[in-house]
Each structure stands twice: as C-alpha cells, then as structure tokens.
Amino acid sequence: MATGQRNNRIIVPQARQALDRLKYETASEIGLPNYQGYLGDVPSRLNGAVGGNMVRKMIRFAEQQMAQGQTVPTLGTTGAGAQPAGQAFGAQVPGQALPGQQIPTFGR
C-alpha cells in the first residue's frame, strides 16, 4: 500500500476509546508494557502480533455472544440491523434459501 493510503478507519467512532484500551491491554499481555505514543521504532512483527491478538479477542467475543443467542451486527452494518445470533454473518437457516439461491430437492 502506498504511503498515505492507510485504511485503518474506525467504522463506529464511539468505539475508539474501547479499541485503544483493547490495544494497550493486548500489548501488555504480549510483553509491550509502554505501547503508547510514537511506535515507529517498534518492529512490525510486534505491531502485527498486537493487531492479530486484538482480532482473536474480538472474534472470541462475537462467538460468545452468538453462542448465548445474543444479537450481533451483520457484516456491512454499523450497529443498526443487528440480527439474532445464527442469522448474522450470512449464516443460512436450514430449509431457507438465501436471496437468489434455490434449495435442491434431491428427488422430493
């Protein structure tokens, strides 16, 4: 990606502080206690480890919500349009076709 073309915008601006806390917590857990301010001297391998662990935590959180039957936002929404877990993220309900899809009958 060319210089100046970063795509790290936060989709829900109200989540910025929570994401920063998650970042600092994650960095501390992997052994980077002072992970604030200028980070240009931190190797990309360590920055990648922080980001990767953040993603794992967010996925774990979403999976726990889905397992408990709580609502989770669908892809492409910013909070509005939450659906019951199991219908989010394009999950198909058994016996129900997705838009533009036909369910095979297998000789019925």
Backbone as numpy.savetxt, mean C-alpha at the origin, in Angstrom:
# Nx Ny Nz CAx CAy CAz Cx Cy Cz
14.94 6.96 -14.10 14.09 8.12 -14.10 14.98 9.35 -14.10
14.69 10.31 -14.92 15.50 11.51 -15.05 15.41 12.37 -13.80
16.44 13.17 -13.58 16.47 14.06 -12.43 15.27 15.00 -12.45
14.65 15.19 -11.32 13.50 16.08 -11.23 12.17 15.44 -11.57
12.15 14.15 -11.88 10.91 13.48 -12.25 10.51 12.45 -11.20
10.61 12.83 -9.95 10.26 11.91 -8.87 8.75 11.73 -8.80
8.32 10.53 -8.51 6.90 10.22 -8.42 6.61 9.66 -7.03
6.87 10.47 -6.01 6.64 10.00 -4.65 5.56 10.84 -3.97
4.58 11.28 -4.75 3.53 12.10 -4.16 2.65 11.22 -3.27
2.15 11.82 -2.23 1.25 11.12 -1.32 -0.17 11.31 -1.83
-0.88 10.24 -2.03 -2.21 10.28 -2.62 -3.21 10.91 -1.65
-3.08 10.62 -0.36 -3.94 11.21 0.66 -3.07 12.14 1.50
-3.12 13.45 1.24 -2.22 14.39 1.93 -2.32 14.33 3.45
-3.47 13.97 3.99 -3.64 13.89 5.44 -2.82 12.76 6.04
-2.32 11.86 5.24 -1.54 10.72 5.73 -0.05 11.01 5.83
0.38 12.20 5.43 1.81 12.51 5.40 2.49 12.28 6.75
1.92 12.79 7.84 2.54 12.64 9.15 2.60 11.17 9.57
1.54 10.43 9.32 1.53 9.01 9.68 2.58 8.25 8.88
2.73 8.58 7.60 3.75 7.91 6.78 5.15 8.27 7.24
5.35 9.52 7.65 6.66 9.91 8.18 6.97 9.15 9.46
5.98 9.03 10.36 6.20 8.26 11.60 6.52 6.81 11.27
5.80 6.22 10.30 6.07 4.85 9.89 7.49 4.73 9.34
7.92 5.71 8.56 9.27 5.69 7.99 10.32 5.72 9.09
10.17 6.63 10.07 11.16 6.74 11.14 11.17 5.50 12.02
9.99 4.95 12.30 9.88 3.73 13.09 10.56 2.56 12.37
10.30 2.44 11.08 10.88 1.36 10.28 12.40 1.50 10.20
12.88 2.72 9.99 14.32 2.96 9.92 14.99 2.59 11.24
14.36 2.94 12.34 14.91 2.60 13.65 14.97 1.09 13.85
13.94 0.39 13.39 13.90 -1.07 13.53 15.01 -1.76 12.76
15.45 -1.19 11.63 16.51 -1.85 10.86 17.89 -1.27 11.17
17.96 -0.43 12.23 19.26 0.04 12.69 19.68 1.41 12.20
18.76 2.25 11.77 19.06 3.62 11.35 18.32 4.58 12.28
18.85 4.83 13.49 18.10 5.60 14.48 17.91 7.08 14.14
18.82 7.72 13.41 18.71 9.15 13.09 18.35 9.33 11.62
17.20 8.88 11.23 16.78 8.87 9.83 15.90 10.07 9.53
16.44 11.27 9.75 15.70 12.50 9.48 16.65 13.51 8.85
16.08 14.52 8.22 16.89 15.57 7.61 17.48 15.12 6.29
18.71 15.53 6.03 19.39 15.20 4.78 19.79 13.73 4.78
19.36 13.00 3.77 19.65 11.56 3.69 20.47 11.21 2.46
21.08 12.22 1.83 21.85 11.98 0.62 23.08 11.13 0.82
23.56 11.05 2.05 24.74 10.23 2.31 24.39 8.81 2.76
23.10 8.50 2.83 22.66 7.15 3.19 22.64 6.32 1.91
23.30 5.16 1.92 23.32 4.31 0.71 21.91 3.93 0.25
21.74 3.84 -1.05 20.42 3.51 -1.60 19.93 2.15 -1.11
20.84 1.25 -0.82 20.45 -0.06 -0.31 19.69 0.08 1.02
20.15 0.98 1.88 19.47 1.18 3.16 18.15 1.92 2.98
18.14 2.93 2.10 16.88 3.63 1.82 15.86 2.67 1.24
16.31 1.78 0.37 15.41 0.78 -0.21 14.88 -0.18 0.83
15.72 -0.52 1.80 15.28 -1.42 2.87 14.19 -0.76 3.70
14.35 0.54 3.96 13.32 1.26 4.72 12.01 1.25 3.94
12.06 1.62 2.66 10.85 1.65 1.84 10.21 0.28 1.69
11.02 -0.74 1.48 10.50 -2.09 1.32 9.80 -2.59 2.58
10.39 -2.30 3.74 9.77 -2.71 4.99 8.50 -1.91 5.27
8.48 -0.65 4.85 7.24 0.14 4.99 6.11 -0.50 4.18
6.42 -0.90 2.96 5.41 -1.53 2.10 4.92 -2.83 2.73
5.83 -3.63 3.28 5.42 -4.88 3.93 4.46 -4.61 5.08
4.77 -3.58 5.88 3.90 -3.25 7.01 2.53 -2.79 6.53
2.49 -1.98 5.48 1.20 -1.50 4.97 0.38 -2.65 4.39
1.03 -3.58 3.71 0.32 -4.74 3.18 -0.20 -5.61 4.32
0.63 -5.83 5.35 0.20 -6.62 6.50 -1.03 -5.98 7.16
-1.01 -4.66 7.30 -2.13 -3.94 7.89 -3.40 -4.13 7.06
-3.30 -3.98 5.75 -4.46 -4.15 4.87 -4.98 -5.58 4.92
-4.08 -6.56 4.95 -4.50 -7.96 5.03 -5.23 -8.24 6.33
-4.75 -7.66 7.43 -5.42 -7.86 8.72 -6.82 -7.26 8.69
-6.96 -6.08 8.08 -8.29 -5.47 7.97 -9.21 -6.34 7.13
-8.70 -6.86 6.02 -9.51 -7.70 5.15 -9.92 -8.98 5.87
-9.01 -9.58 6.64 -9.31 -10.81 7.35 -10.38 -10.60 8.42
-10.44 -9.39 8.96 -11.44 -9.08 9.98 -12.75 -8.59 9.38
-12.82 -8.54 8.04 -14.04 -8.12 7.37 -14.25 -6.63 7.36
-13.22 -5.86 7.68 -13.33 -4.41 7.66 -13.25 -3.90 6.23
-13.70 -2.69 6.02 -13.65 -2.12 4.69 -12.25 -1.62 4.38
-11.86 -1.79 3.15 -10.57 -1.29 2.67 -10.82 -0.56 1.36
-10.05 0.49 1.09 -10.27 1.22 -0.16 -9.87 0.37 -1.36
-10.55 0.55 -2.45 -10.20 -0.16 -3.67 -9.07 0.57 -4.37
-8.41 -0.09 -5.28 -7.36 0.56 -6.04 -7.94 1.71 -6.82
-7.21 2.81 -6.85 -7.64 3.96 -7.62 -8.57 4.90 -6.88
-8.84 4.63 -5.59 -9.66 5.54 -4.82 -8.80 6.22 -3.77
-9.30 7.29 -3.23 -8.57 8.01 -2.19 -9.35 8.01 -0.90
-10.00 6.93 -0.59 -10.74 6.81 0.64 -12.23 6.65 0.39
-12.78 7.39 -0.54 -14.18 7.22 -0.89 -14.30 5.96 -1.73
-15.36 5.26 -1.59 -15.55 4.06 -2.39 -15.01 2.81 -1.72
-14.88 2.87 -0.39 -14.40 1.68 0.31 -15.43 0.57 0.15
-14.93 -0.65 0.05 -15.80 -1.80 -0.13 -15.50 -2.80 0.97
-16.45 -3.68 1.27 -16.15 -4.73 2.23 -14.96 -5.55 1.77
-14.16 -5.98 2.74 -12.99 -6.79 2.40 -13.42 -7.99 1.59
-12.62 -8.36 0.61 -12.93 -9.48 -0.26 -13.49 -9.01 -1.58
-14.11 -7.82 -1.59 -14.58 -7.25 -2.84 -13.61 -6.18 -3.32
-12.70 -5.78 -2.45 -11.72 -4.76 -2.83 -10.60 -5.38 -3.64
-9.83 -4.55 -4.27 -8.66 -4.96 -5.05 -9.03 -5.90 -6.19
-10.25 -5.79 -6.68 -10.65 -6.57 -7.84 -10.93 -8.02 -7.54
-11.12 -8.38 -6.27 -11.41 -9.77 -5.94 -12.77 -10.14 -6.51
-12.86 -11.30 -7.09 -14.11 -11.73 -7.72 -14.95 -12.51 -6.73
-16.22 -12.17 -6.67 -17.16 -12.90 -5.84 -17.53 -14.16 -6.60
-17.48 -15.36 -5.96 -17.79 -16.60 -6.67 -19.16 -16.55 -7.32
-19.23 -16.97 -8.58 -20.48 -17.01 -9.32 -20.91 -15.67 -9.89
-20.04 -14.67 -9.76 -20.39 -13.34 -10.25 -19.29 -12.89 -11.21
-19.67 -12.45 -12.39 -18.70 -12.04 -13.40 -18.24 -10.61 -13.15
-16.99 -10.35 -13.49 -16.48 -8.99 -13.50 -17.00 -8.31 -14.74
-17.03 -6.97 -14.78 -17.52 -6.29 -15.98 -16.78 -6.76 -17.23
-17.53 -7.10 -18.27 -16.94 -7.56 -19.53 -16.48 -9.01 -19.51
-16.83 -9.76 -18.49 -16.37 -11.14 -18.35 -17.59 -12.07 -18.30
-17.46 -13.25 -18.90 -18.52 -14.24 -18.84 -18.03 -15.40 -17.98
-18.95 -15.95 -17.22 -18.61 -17.11 -16.39 -18.83 -18.36 -17.22
-17.81 -19.22 -17.35 -17.99 -20.46 -18.12 -18.99 -21.38 -17.44
-19.79 -22.07 -18.24 -20.82 -22.95 -17.68 -20.36 -24.39 -17.56
-19.36 -24.80 -18.32 -18.82 -26.16 -18.29 -19.91 -27.21 -18.44
-20.77 -27.04 -19.46 -21.75 -28.05 -19.79 -23.03 -28.00 -18.99
-23.26 -26.94 -18.25 -24.51 -26.84 -17.48 -25.66 -26.51 -18.36
